[in-house]
Coordinates of N, CA, C and O and ligand atoms in Angstrom, one line a residue:
X1 N 7.5 -27.2 17.0 CA 7.2 -25.9 16.5 C 7.3 -24.9 17.7 O 6.8 -25.2 18.8
X2 N 8.0 -23.8 17.5 CA 8.2 -22.8 18.5 C 7.6 -21.4 18.1 O 8.1 -20.9 17.1
X3 N 6.5 -21.0 18.7 CA 5.7 -19.9 18.2 C 5.6 -18.8 19.2 O 5.4 -19.2 20.4
X4 N 5.6 -17.6 18.8 CA 5.2 -16.4 19.7 C 3.9 -15.8 19.2 O 3.8 -15.6 18.0
X5 N 3.0 -15.5 20.1 CA 1.8 -14.8 19.7 C 1.9 -13.3 20.1 O 2.2 -13.1 21.3
X6 N 1.9 -12.5 19.1 CA 2.1 -11.0 19.4 C 0.9 -10.2 19.1 O 0.3 -10.5 18.0
X7 N 0.4 -9.4 20.0 CA -0.8 -8.6 19.7 C -1.2 -7.8 20.9 O -0.8 -8.1 22.0
X8 N -2.0 -6.8 20.7 CA -2.5 -5.9 21.7 C -3.3 -6.7 22.8 O -3.8 -7.7 22.4
X9 N -3.3 -6.2 24.0 CA -4.2 -6.9 24.9 C -5.7 -6.9 24.4 O -6.2 -6.0 24.0
X10 N -6.2 -8.1 24.4 CA -7.6 -8.4 23.9 C -7.6 -8.7 22.4 O -8.7 -8.9 21.9
X11 N -6.5 -8.9 21.8 CA -6.4 -9.2 20.4 C -6.8 -10.7 20.1 O -6.9 -11.0 18.9
X12 N -6.8 -11.5 21.1 CA -7.3 -12.9 20.9 C -6.2 -13.9 21.1 O -6.3 -15.1 20.7
X13 N -5.0 -13.5 21.7 CA -3.9 -14.4 21.8 C -4.3 -15.7 22.6 O -4.0 -16.8 22.2
X14 N -4.8 -15.5 23.8 CA -5.2 -16.6 24.7 C -6.2 -17.5 24.0 O -6.2 -18.7 24.1
X15 N -7.2 -16.9 23.3 CA -8.3 -17.7 22.7 C -7.7 -18.6 21.6 O -7.9 -19.8 21.5
X16 N -6.8 -18.0 20.8 CA -6.2 -18.8 19.7 C -5.2 -19.8 20.1 O -5.0 -20.8 19.6
X17 N -4.6 -19.4 21.3 CA -3.6 -20.4 21.9 C -4.3 -21.8 22.1 O -3.6 -22.8 21.8
X18 N -5.5 -21.8 22.6 CA -6.2 -23.0 22.8 C -6.2 -23.9 21.6 O -5.9 -25.1 21.6
X19 N -6.6 -23.4 20.5 CA -6.7 -24.1 19.2 C -5.4 -24.5 18.7 O -5.2 -25.6 18.1
X20 N -4.4 -23.7 18.9 CA -3.0 -23.9 18.4 C -2.4 -25.1 19.1 O -1.7 -25.9 18.6
X21 N -2.5 -25.1 20.5 CA -1.8 -26.1 21.2 C -2.5 -27.4 20.9 O -1.8 -28.5 20.9
X22 N -3.8 -27.4 20.7 CA -4.5 -28.7 20.4 C -4.0 -29.2 19.0 O -3.7 -30.4 18.9
X23 N -3.9 -28.3 18.0 CA -3.6 -28.8 16.7 C -2.1 -29.2 16.6 O -1.8 -30.3 16.0
X24 N -1.2 -28.5 17.2 CA 0.2 -28.8 17.1 C 0.8 -29.6 18.3 O 2.0 -30.0 18.2
X25 N 0.0 -29.9 19.3 CA 0.6 -30.7 20.4 C 1.7 -30.0 21.1 O 2.7 -30.6 21.6
X26 N 1.7 -28.7 21.2 CA 2.8 -27.9 21.8 C 2.3 -27.4 23.2 O 1.1 -27.4 23.4
X27 N 3.3 -26.9 23.9 CA 2.9 -26.4 25.3 C 2.6 -24.9 25.3 O 3.4 -24.1 24.7
X28 N 1.6 -24.5 26.0 CA 1.2 -23.1 26.1 C 1.8 -22.4 27.3 O 1.7 -22.9 28.4
X29 N 2.6 -21.4 27.0 CA 3.2 -20.7 28.2 C 2.7 -19.2 28.1 O 3.0 -18.5 27.2
X30 N 1.8 -18.8 29.0 CA 1.3 -17.5 29.1 C 1.7 -16.8 30.4 O 1.4 -17.3 31.5
X31 N 2.5 -15.7 30.3 CA 3.0 -15.0 31.5 C 1.9 -14.4 32.3 O 1.9 -14.4 33.5
X32 N 0.8 -14.0 31.5 CA -0.4 -13.5 32.2 C -1.0 -14.5 33.1 O -1.4 -14.3 34.2
X33 N -1.2 -15.8 32.5 CA -1.8 -16.8 33.3 C -0.9 -17.2 34.5 O -1.5 -17.5 35.6
X34 N 0.4 -17.2 34.2 CA 1.3 -17.6 35.4 C 1.2 -16.5 36.5 O 1.1 -16.9 37.7
X35 N 1.1 -15.3 36.1 CA 1.0 -14.2 37.1 C -0.4 -14.3 37.8 O -0.5 -14.1 39.1
X36 N -1.5 -14.5 37.1 CA -2.8 -14.7 37.7 C -2.8 -15.9 38.7 O -3.5 -15.9 39.7
X37 N -2.0 -16.9 38.3 CA -2.0 -18.1 39.2 C -1.3 -17.7 40.5 O -1.7 -18.1 41.6
X38 N -0.3 -16.8 40.5 CA 0.3 -16.3 41.7 C -0.7 -15.5 42.5 O -0.7 -15.5 43.7
X39 N -1.5 -14.6 41.8 CA -2.5 -13.8 42.4 C -3.5 -14.7 43.2 O -3.7 -14.5 44.4
X40 N -4.0 -15.7 42.5 CA -5.0 -16.6 43.1 C -4.4 -17.3 44.3 O -5.1 -17.6 45.3
X41 N -3.1 -17.7 44.2 CA -2.5 -18.5 45.3 C -2.1 -17.5 46.4 O -1.7 -18.0 47.6
X42 N -2.3 -16.2 46.2 CA -2.0 -15.2 47.3 C -0.5 -15.2 47.7 O -0.2 -14.8 48.9
X43 N 0.4 -15.5 46.8 CA 1.8 -15.4 47.1 C 2.3 -13.9 47.2 O 1.5 -13.1 46.7
X44 N 3.4 -13.7 47.8 CA 4.0 -12.3 47.8 C 4.1 -11.7 46.5 O 3.7 -10.6 46.2
X45 N 4.6 -12.5 45.5 CA 4.7 -12.1 44.1 C 3.4 -11.8 43.5 O 3.2 -10.8 42.9
X46 N 2.4 -12.6 43.9 CA 1.0 -12.3 43.3 C 0.4 -11.1 43.9 O -0.3 -10.3 43.2
X47 N 0.6 -10.8 45.1 CA 0.1 -9.5 45.8 C 0.7 -8.3 45.1 O 0.0 -7.4 44.7
X48 N 2.0 -8.4 44.9 CA 2.7 -7.3 44.2 C 2.2 -7.1 42.8 O 2.0 -6.1 42.2
X49 N 2.1 -8.3 42.0 CA 1.8 -8.4 40.6 C 0.4 -7.8 40.4 O 0.2 -7.1 39.4
X50 N -0.5 -8.1 41.3 CA -1.9 -7.7 41.1 C -2.0 -6.2 41.0 O -2.8 -5.7 40.1
X51 N -1.3 -5.5 41.8 CA -1.4 -4.0 41.8 C -0.9 -3.5 40.5 O -1.5 -2.6 39.9
X52 N 0.2 -4.1 40.0 CA 0.8 -3.7 38.7 C -0.2 -4.0 37.5 O -0.4 -3.2 36.6
X53 N -0.7 -5.2 37.5 CA -1.7 -5.7 36.5 C -2.9 -4.8 36.5 O -3.4 -4.4 35.4
X54 N -3.5 -4.5 37.6 CA -4.7 -3.7 37.7 C -4.4 -2.3 37.3 O -5.4 -1.6 36.9
X55 N -3.2 -1.9 37.4 CA -2.9 -0.5 36.9 C -2.6 -0.5 35.4 O -2.2 0.6 34.8
X56 N -2.5 -1.7 34.8 CA -2.2 -1.8 33.3 C -0.8 -1.6 33.0 O -0.4 -1.4 31.8
X57 N 0.1 -1.8 34.0 CA 1.5 -1.6 33.7 C 2.1 -3.0 33.5 O 1.5 -4.0 33.8
X58 N 3.4 -3.0 33.1 CA 4.1 -4.3 33.0 C 4.9 -4.7 34.3 O 5.5 -3.8 34.9
X59 N 4.7 -5.9 34.6 CA 5.5 -6.5 35.7 C 7.0 -6.5 35.3 O 7.3 -6.5 34.1
X60 N 7.9 -6.5 36.3 CA 9.3 -6.3 36.0 C 9.9 -7.5 35.1 O 9.4 -8.6 35.2
X61 N 10.8 -7.1 34.2 CA 11.4 -8.1 33.3 C 12.0 -9.2 34.1 O 11.9 -10.4 33.6
X62 N 12.7 -8.9 35.2 CA 13.3 -10.0 36.0 C 12.3 -11.1 36.4 O 12.6 -12.3 36.3
X63 N 11.1 -10.6 36.8 CA 10.2 -11.6 37.3 C 9.7 -12.5 36.1 O 9.6 -13.7 36.2
X64 N 9.3 -11.9 35.0 CA 8.7 -12.7 33.9 C 9.8 -13.6 33.2 O 9.6 -14.7 32.9
X65 N 11.0 -13.0 33.1 CA 12.1 -13.7 32.5 C 12.4 -15.0 33.4 O 12.6 -16.1 32.9
X66 N 12.4 -14.8 34.7 CA 12.5 -15.9 35.7 C 11.5 -17.0 35.4 O 11.8 -18.2 35.3
X67 N 10.2 -16.6 35.3 CA 9.1 -17.5 35.1 C 9.3 -18.3 33.8 O 9.1 -19.5 33.7
X68 N 9.7 -17.6 32.7 CA 9.9 -18.2 31.4 C 11.0 -19.2 31.5 O 11.0 -20.4 31.0
X69 N 12.2 -18.8 32.1 CA 13.4 -19.6 32.2 C 13.0 -20.9 32.9 O 13.4 -22.0 32.5
X70 N 12.3 -20.8 34.0 CA 11.9 -22.0 34.8 C 11.1 -23.0 34.1 O 11.2 -24.2 34.4
X71 N 10.4 -22.5 33.1 CA 9.5 -23.5 32.3 C 10.1 -23.9 31.0 O 9.9 -25.1 30.6
X72 N 10.8 -23.0 30.3 CA 11.0 -23.3 28.8 C 12.0 -24.4 28.6 O 11.9 -25.2 27.7
X73 N 13.0 -24.4 29.5 CA 14.1 -25.4 29.3 C 13.7 -26.8 29.3 O 14.3 -27.7 28.8
X74 N 12.6 -27.1 30.1 CA 12.3 -28.5 30.3 C 11.2 -29.0 29.3 O 10.8 -30.1 29.3
X75 N 10.7 -28.0 28.4 CA 9.7 -28.4 27.5 C 10.2 -29.2 26.3 O 11.2 -28.9 25.7
X76 N 9.5 -30.2 26.0 CA 9.8 -31.0 24.8 C 8.7 -30.9 23.8 O 7.5 -30.9 24.2
X77 N 9.0 -30.9 22.5 CA 8.0 -30.9 21.5 C 7.4 -29.6 21.1 O 6.3 -29.5 20.5
X78 N 8.1 -28.5 21.5 CA 7.7 -27.2 21.0 C 6.8 -26.4 22.0 O 6.2 -27.0 22.9
X79 N 6.7 -25.1 21.8 CA 5.9 -24.2 22.7 C 5.3 -23.1 22.0 O 5.7 -22.7 20.9
X80 N 4.4 -22.5 22.7 CA 3.7 -21.3 22.2 C 3.7 -20.3 23.3 O 3.2 -20.5 24.4
X81 N 4.4 -19.1 23.0 CA 4.5 -18.1 24.0 C 3.3 -17.0 23.8 O 3.2 -16.5 22.7
X82 N 2.6 -16.7 24.9 CA 1.4 -15.9 24.8 C 1.6 -14.8 25.8 O 1.6 -15.0 27.0
X83 N 1.7 -13.5 25.3 CA 2.0 -12.4 26.3 C 3.4 -12.1 26.6 O 3.8 -11.3 27.5
X84 N 4.3 -12.9 26.0 CA 5.7 -12.8 26.2 C 6.4 -13.1 24.9 O 6.1 -14.1 24.3
X85 N 7.5 -12.4 24.5 CA 8.0 -11.2 25.1 C 7.1 -10.0 24.8 O 6.3 -9.9 23.9
X86 N 7.3 -8.9 25.7 CA 6.4 -7.8 25.7 C 7.2 -6.5 25.5 O 6.6 -5.4 25.6
X87 N 8.5 -6.6 25.5 CA 9.3 -5.3 25.1 C 10.6 -5.9 24.6 O 10.9 -7.1 24.5
X88 N 11.4 -4.9 24.1 CA 12.7 -5.3 23.4 C 13.6 -6.1 24.3 O 14.3 -7.0 23.9
X89 N 13.7 -5.6 25.6 CA 14.6 -6.3 26.5 C 14.2 -7.8 26.7 O 15.1 -8.7 26.7
X90 N 12.9 -8.1 26.8 CA 12.5 -9.5 27.0 C 12.7 -10.2 25.7 O 13.1 -11.4 25.7
X91 N 12.5 -9.6 24.5 CA 12.7 -10.3 23.2 C 14.2 -10.7 23.1 O 14.5 -11.8 22.7
X92 N 15.1 -9.7 23.4 CA 16.5 -10.1 23.3 C 16.9 -11.1 24.3 O 17.7 -12.0 23.9
X93 N 16.4 -11.1 25.5 CA 16.8 -12.1 26.5 C 16.2 -13.5 26.0 O 16.9 -14.5 26.2
X94 N 15.1 -13.5 25.4 CA 14.5 -14.7 24.9 C 15.4 -15.3 23.8 O 15.7 -16.5 23.8
X95 N 15.8 -14.5 22.9 CA 16.6 -14.9 21.8 C 17.9 -15.5 22.3 O 18.3 -16.6 21.8
X96 N 18.5 -14.8 23.3 CA 19.7 -15.4 23.9 C 19.5 -16.7 24.6 O 20.3 -17.7 24.4
X97 N 18.4 -16.8 25.3 CA 18.1 -18.0 26.0 C 17.9 -19.2 25.1 O 18.5 -20.3 25.2
X98 N 17.2 -18.9 24.0 CA 16.8 -20.0 23.0 C 18.1 -20.3 22.2 O 18.3 -21.5 21.8
X99 N 19.0 -19.4 22.0 CA 20.2 -19.7 21.2 C 21.1 -20.6 22.0 O 21.7 -21.6 21.5
X100 N 21.1 -20.4 23.4 CA 21.9 -21.3 24.3 C 21.4 -22.8 24.2 O 22.2 -23.6 24.3
X101 N 20.1 -22.9 24.0 CA 19.6 -24.3 24.0 C 19.4 -24.8 22.5 O 18.9 -25.9 22.3
X102 N 19.8 -23.9 21.6 CA 19.6 -24.3 20.2 C 18.3 -24.5 19.6 O 18.0 -25.3 18.8
X103 N 17.3 -23.7 20.2 CA 15.9 -23.9 19.8 C 15.3 -22.5 19.5 O 14.5 -22.0 20.3
X104 N 15.7 -21.9 18.4 CA 15.1 -20.5 18.2 C 13.6 -20.5 17.8 O 13.1 -21.5 17.5
X105 N 13.0 -19.4 17.9 CA 11.6 -19.2 17.5 C 11.5 -19.4 16.0 O 12.3 -19.0 15.2
X106 N 10.4 -20.1 15.6 CA 10.2 -20.4 14.2 C 9.4 -19.2 13.6 O 9.8 -18.7 12.5
X107 N 8.3 -18.9 14.2 CA 7.4 -17.9 13.7 C 6.7 -17.1 14.8 O 6.5 -17.5 15.8
X108 N 6.5 -15.8 14.4 CA 5.8 -14.9 15.3 C 4.5 -14.5 14.6 O 4.5 -14.0 13.5
X109 N 3.3 -14.8 15.2 CA 2.1 -14.5 14.6 C 1.6 -13.1 15.3 O 1.4 -13.1 16.5
X110 N 1.4 -12.2 14.4 CA 0.9 -10.9 14.9 C -0.6 -10.7 14.6 O -1.0 -10.9 13.5
X111 N -1.3 -10.5 15.7 CA -2.8 -10.3 15.5 C -3.2 -8.9 15.2 O -3.0 -8.0 16.1
X112 N -3.7 -8.6 14.1 CA -4.1 -7.3 13.7 C -5.6 -7.1 13.9 O -6.4 -7.7 13.3
X113 N -5.9 -6.3 15.0 CA -7.3 -6.0 15.4 C -7.4 -4.5 15.7 O -6.7 -4.0 16.6
X114 N -8.4 -3.9 15.1 CA -8.6 -2.5 15.5 C -9.0 -2.3 16.9 O -9.7 -3.1 17.6
X115 N -8.6 -1.2 17.5 CA -8.8 -0.9 18.9 C -10.3 -0.8 19.4 O -10.6 -1.3 20.5
X116 N -11.1 -0.3 18.5 CA -12.6 -0.3 19.0 C -13.1 -1.6 19.2 O -13.9 -1.9 20.1
X117 N -12.7 -2.6 18.3 CA -13.1 -4.0 18.6 C -12.5 -4.6 19.8 O -13.3 -5.3 20.6
X118 N -11.3 -4.3 20.0 CA -10.6 -4.8 21.3 C -11.3 -4.3 22.5 O -11.6 -5.1 23.4
X119 N -11.7 -3.0 22.4 CA -12.3 -2.4 23.6 C -13.7 -3.1 23.9 O -13.9 -3.4 25.1
X120 N -14.4 -3.3 22.8 CA -15.7 -4.0 23.1 C -15.5 -5.3 23.7 O -16.3 -5.7 24.6
X121 N -14.6 -6.1 23.1 CA -14.3 -7.4 23.7 C -14.0 -7.4 25.1 O -14.5 -8.2 26.0
X122 N -13.1 -6.5 25.5 CA -12.6 -6.5 26.9 C -13.7 -6.0 27.9 O -13.8 -6.5 29.0
X123 N -14.4 -5.0 27.4 CA -15.5 -4.4 28.3 C -16.5 -5.5 28.6 O -17.1 -5.5 29.7
X124 N -16.7 -6.4 27.6 CA -17.8 -7.5 27.9 C -17.2 -8.7 28.6 O -17.9 -9.5 29.1
X125 N -15.8 -8.8 28.8 CA -15.2 -9.9 29.5 C -15.3 -9.6 31.0 O -15.7 -10.5 31.8
X126 N -14.7 -8.5 31.5 CA -14.8 -8.2 32.9 C -13.8 -8.7 33.8 O -14.0 -8.9 35.0
X127 N -12.5 -9.0 33.4 CA -11.4 -9.3 34.2 C -11.1 -8.1 35.1 O -11.5 -7.0 34.7
X128 N -10.4 -8.2 36.2 CA -10.1 -7.1 37.0 C -9.3 -6.0 36.4 O -9.4 -4.8 36.7
X129 N -8.6 -6.3 35.3 CA -7.9 -5.3 34.5 C -8.6 -4.8 33.2 O -8.0 -4.3 32.3
X130 N -9.9 -5.2 33.2 CA -10.7 -4.8 32.0 C -11.6 -3.5 32.2 O -12.7 -3.4 31.6
X131 N -11.2 -2.7 33.1 CA -12.0 -1.4 33.3 C -11.5 -0.5 32.1 O -10.5 -0.6 31.6
X132 N -12.4 0.5 31.8 CA -12.2 1.4 30.7 C -10.8 2.1 30.9 O -10.0 2.1 30.0
X133 N -10.5 2.5 32.1 CA -9.3 3.3 32.4 C -8.1 2.4 32.2 O -7.1 2.7 31.6
X134 N -8.1 1.1 32.7 CA -7.0 0.2 32.6 C -6.8 -0.3 31.1 O -5.7 -0.5 30.7
X135 N -7.9 -0.5 30.4 CA -7.8 -0.9 29.0 C -7.1 0.2 28.2 O -6.1 -0.2 27.4
X136 N -7.4 1.4 28.5 CA -6.6 2.5 27.8 C -5.2 2.6 28.1 O -4.3 2.7 27.4
X137 N -4.9 2.3 29.4 CA -3.5 2.3 29.9 C -2.8 1.1 29.2 O -1.6 1.2 28.8
X138 N -3.4 0.0 29.2 CA -2.8 -1.2 28.6 C -2.4 -1.0 27.1 O -1.5 -1.4 26.6
X139 N -3.4 -0.3 26.5 CA -3.2 0.1 25.0 C -1.9 0.9 24.8 O -1.1 0.7 24.0
X140 N -1.8 1.9 25.8 CA -0.7 2.9 25.6 C 0.6 2.1 25.9 O 1.6 2.3 25.2
X141 N 0.6 1.3 26.9 CA 1.9 0.5 27.2 C 2.2 -0.5 26.0 O 3.3 -0.6 25.6
X142 N 1.1 -1.0 25.5 CA 1.3 -1.9 24.3 C 2.0 -1.1 23.2 O 3.0 -1.6 22.6
X143 N 1.4 0.1 22.9 CA 2.0 0.8 21.7 C 3.4 1.3 22.0 O 4.2 1.2 21.0
X144 N 3.8 1.6 23.2 CA 5.2 2.2 23.4 C 6.2 1.0 23.7 O 7.2 1.0 23.2
X145 N 5.7 -0.1 24.3 CA 6.7 -1.1 24.7 C 6.6 -2.3 23.8 O 7.7 -2.9 23.5
X146 N 5.4 -2.8 23.4 CA 5.3 -4.1 22.7 C 5.3 -3.9 21.2 O 5.9 -4.7 20.5
X147 N 4.6 -2.9 20.7 CA 4.5 -2.8 19.2 C 5.9 -2.7 18.5 O 6.0 -3.2 17.4
X148 N 6.9 -2.1 19.1 CA 8.2 -2.2 18.4 C 8.7 -3.6 18.1 O 9.6 -3.8 17.3
X149 N 8.1 -4.6 18.8 CA 8.5 -6.0 18.4 C 8.1 -6.4 17.0 O 8.6 -7.4 16.5
X150 N 7.1 -5.7 16.5 CA 6.6 -6.0 15.1 C 7.8 -5.8 14.2 O 8.1 -6.7 13.4
X151 N 8.5 -4.8 14.3 CA 9.7 -4.4 13.5 C 10.9 -5.4 13.8 O 11.6 -5.9 12.9
X152 N 11.0 -5.7 15.1 CA 12.1 -6.6 15.6 C 12.0 -7.9 14.9 O 13.0 -8.4 14.3
X153 N 10.8 -8.5 14.9 CA 10.6 -9.8 14.3 C 10.5 -9.8 12.8 O 10.8 -10.8 12.1
X154 N 10.0 -8.6 12.2 CA 10.0 -8.5 10.8 C 11.5 -8.6 10.3 O 11.8 -9.3 9.3
X155 N 12.3 -7.8 11.0 CA 13.8 -7.9 10.5 C 14.4 -9.3 10.6 O 15.3 -9.6 9.9
X156 N 14.0 -10.1 11.5 CA 14.4 -11.5 11.6 C 13.7 -12.4 10.6 O 14.0 -13.6 10.5
X157 N 12.7 -11.8 9.8 CA 12.0 -12.6 8.8 C 11.1 -13.6 9.4 O 10.7 -14.6 8.8
X158 N 10.6 -13.4 10.7 CA 9.8 -14.4 11.3 C 8.3 -13.9 11.5 O 7.5 -14.7 11.9
X159 N 8.0 -12.6 11.2 CA 6.7 -12.1 11.5 C 5.6 -12.5 10.4 O 6.0 -12.4 9.3
X160 N 4.5 -13.0 10.9 CA 3.4 -13.3 10.0 C 2.2 -12.5 10.5 O 1.9 -12.7 11.7
X161 N 1.6 -11.7 9.7 CA 0.4 -10.9 10.2 C -0.9 -11.6 9.9 O -1.0 -12.1 8.7
X162 N -1.7 -11.7 10.9 CA -3.0 -12.5 10.6 C -4.1 -11.5 11.1 O -4.0 -10.9 12.1
X163 N -5.2 -11.3 10.2 CA -6.3 -10.5 10.6 C -7.0 -11.2 11.7 O -7.5 -12.3 11.6
X164 N -7.2 -10.5 12.9 CA -7.7 -11.1 14.1 C -9.1 -10.8 14.3 O -9.6 -10.9 15.5
X165 N -9.9 -10.4 13.2 CA -11.3 -10.1 13.3 C -12.1 -11.2 12.6 O -11.7 -11.5 11.5
X166 N -13.2 -11.6 13.3 CA -14.0 -12.6 12.6 C -14.3 -13.7 13.7 O -14.1 -13.5 14.9
X167 N -14.8 -14.9 13.2 CA -15.2 -16.0 14.1 C -13.8 -16.6 14.6 O -12.9 -16.6 13.9
X168 N -13.9 -17.1 15.8 CA -12.6 -17.7 16.4 C -12.1 -18.7 15.5 O -10.8 -18.7 15.2
X169 N -12.9 -19.7 15.0 CA -12.4 -20.8 14.2 C -11.8 -20.4 12.8 O -10.9 -20.9 12.3
X170 N -12.5 -19.3 12.4 CA -12.0 -18.7 11.1 C -10.6 -18.2 11.2 O -9.7 -18.3 10.4
X171 N -10.4 -17.5 12.3 CA -9.0 -16.9 12.6 C -8.0 -18.0 12.7 O -6.9 -17.9 12.3
X172 N -8.5 -19.1 13.5 CA -7.5 -20.2 13.6 C -7.1 -20.8 12.3 O -5.9 -21.1 12.1
X173 N -8.0 -20.9 11.4 CA -7.7 -21.4 10.0 C -6.7 -20.5 9.4 O -5.8 -21.0 8.7
X174 N -6.9 -19.2 9.6 CA -5.9 -18.3 8.9 C -4.4 -18.5 9.5 O -3.5 -18.5 8.8
X175 N -4.5 -18.8 10.8 CA -3.1 -19.0 11.5 C -2.5 -20.3 11.0 O -1.3 -20.4 10.7
X176 N -3.3 -21.4 10.9 CA -2.9 -22.7 10.4 C -2.2 -22.6 9.1 O -1.2 -23.1 8.8
X177 N -2.9 -21.8 8.2 CA -2.5 -21.6 6.8 C -1.1 -20.8 6.9 O -0.2 -21.2 6.1
X178 N -1.1 -19.8 7.7 CA 0.2 -19.0 7.8 C 1.4 -19.9 8.3 O 2.5 -19.6 7.9
X179 N 1.1 -20.9 9.1 CA 2.1 -21.7 9.6 C 2.5 -22.9 8.7 O 3.5 -23.6 9.0
X180 N 1.6 -23.2 7.7 CA 1.9 -24.4 6.9 C 2.9 -24.2 5.8 O 3.2 -23.0 5.5
Ligands
LIG1 P1 -2.0 -11.0 29.7 O1 -2.7 -12.0 30.5 O2 -1.0 -11.3 28.8 O3 -3.1 -10.1 29.1 P2 -3.1 -9.2 27.8 O4 -1.9 -9.2 26.9 O5 -3.5 -7.9 28.3 O6 -4.1 -9.9 26.9 P3 -5.6 -10.5 27.3 O7 -5.5 -11.7 28.0 O8 -6.4 -9.3 27.8 O9 -6.0 -10.6 25.7 P4 -5.6 -11.7 24.6 O10 -4.9 -11.1 23.5 O11 -5.1 -13.0 25.2 O12 -7.1 -12.0 24.2 P5 -8.1 -13.1 24.7 O13 -8.0 -14.3 23.8 O14 -8.1 -13.2 26.1 O15 -1.3 -9.9 30.7 C1 -2.0 -9.3 31.8 C2 -1.1 -8.4 32.6 O16 0.0 -9.3 33.2 C3 -0.4 -7.4 31.8 O17 -1.1 -6.2 31.7 C4 0.9 -7.2 32.7 O18 0.7 -6.4 33.8 C5 1.3 -8.6 33.1 N1 2.1 -9.3 32.2 C6 1.9 -10.4 31.4 N2 2.9 -10.8 30.7 C7 3.9 -9.9 31.0 C8 5.2 -9.7 30.5 N3 5.8 -10.6 29.5 N4 5.9 -8.7 31.0 C9 5.4 -7.9 31.9 N5 4.2 -7.9 32.4 C10 3.4 -9.0 31.9 O19 -9.4 -12.4 24.2 C11 -10.0 -11.2 24.9 C12 -11.5 -11.3 24.9 O20 -12.0 -11.3 23.5 C13 -12.1 -12.6 25.6 O21 -13.2 -12.3 26.3 C14 -12.3 -13.5 24.3 O22 -13.4 -14.4 24.6 C15 -12.7 -12.5 23.3 N6 -12.4 -12.9 21.9 C16 -11.2 -13.4 21.5 N7 -11.3 -13.7 20.1 C17 -12.5 -13.2 19.7 C18 -13.1 -13.2 18.4 N8 -12.5 -13.7 17.4 N9 -14.4 -12.7 18.4 C19 -15.0 -12.2 19.5 N10 -14.5 -12.2 20.7 C20 -13.2 -12.7 20.8

């Protein structure tokens, strides 16, 4: 199974990814986690990426596409993309890459969560990009860059909307049902 998790920052993509990879035995690919690993390792890329992430902006397409390409081609048994693609250019590049290897996306799960709930979740988490100012910036970037992917994947007939409010396991059950 090849799945994309789509949703605003804080909508629960990473949380649900844990339950999905366990249930389906697929590989979790999170561009945010990959970038944070670079930050923790103190690489040149990590130093540069941290500034961009803390400002709530998107890291360049070339960097994230490179990270995805390096990982995706060697995966066997399916994957779950979390935080990628994040704009139309990334989505088109992903489709092209997957067409080349004959493994298109099966489904895109869109997490529908009101912003006031998202803000509450992120303010109580406390990651370095979870300040009030950066949360608002990330929301704006999401709305202008990422939200158009809802329409992109609807047109492909792949989008499934899941209400992302409630208990974590209850939301997981909704996703399992949507994928069955
Ligand atoms: P990324 O790591 O992808 O973060 P994000 O999209 O901002 O999303 P979050 O991790 O904040 O939220 P989430 O939807 O995964 O929710 P989570 O499960 O954590 O990206 C970070 C940055 O990296 C970007 O801003 C950008 O700079 C860069 N980047 C990454 N990918 C990129 C790309 N493709 N292109 C360019 N730049 C890129 O949940 C959030 C909180 O809510 C947690 O505390 C969780 O415990 C809690 N929670 C979750 N579900 C529930 C629930 N049901 N009830 C109560 N609390 C809940």
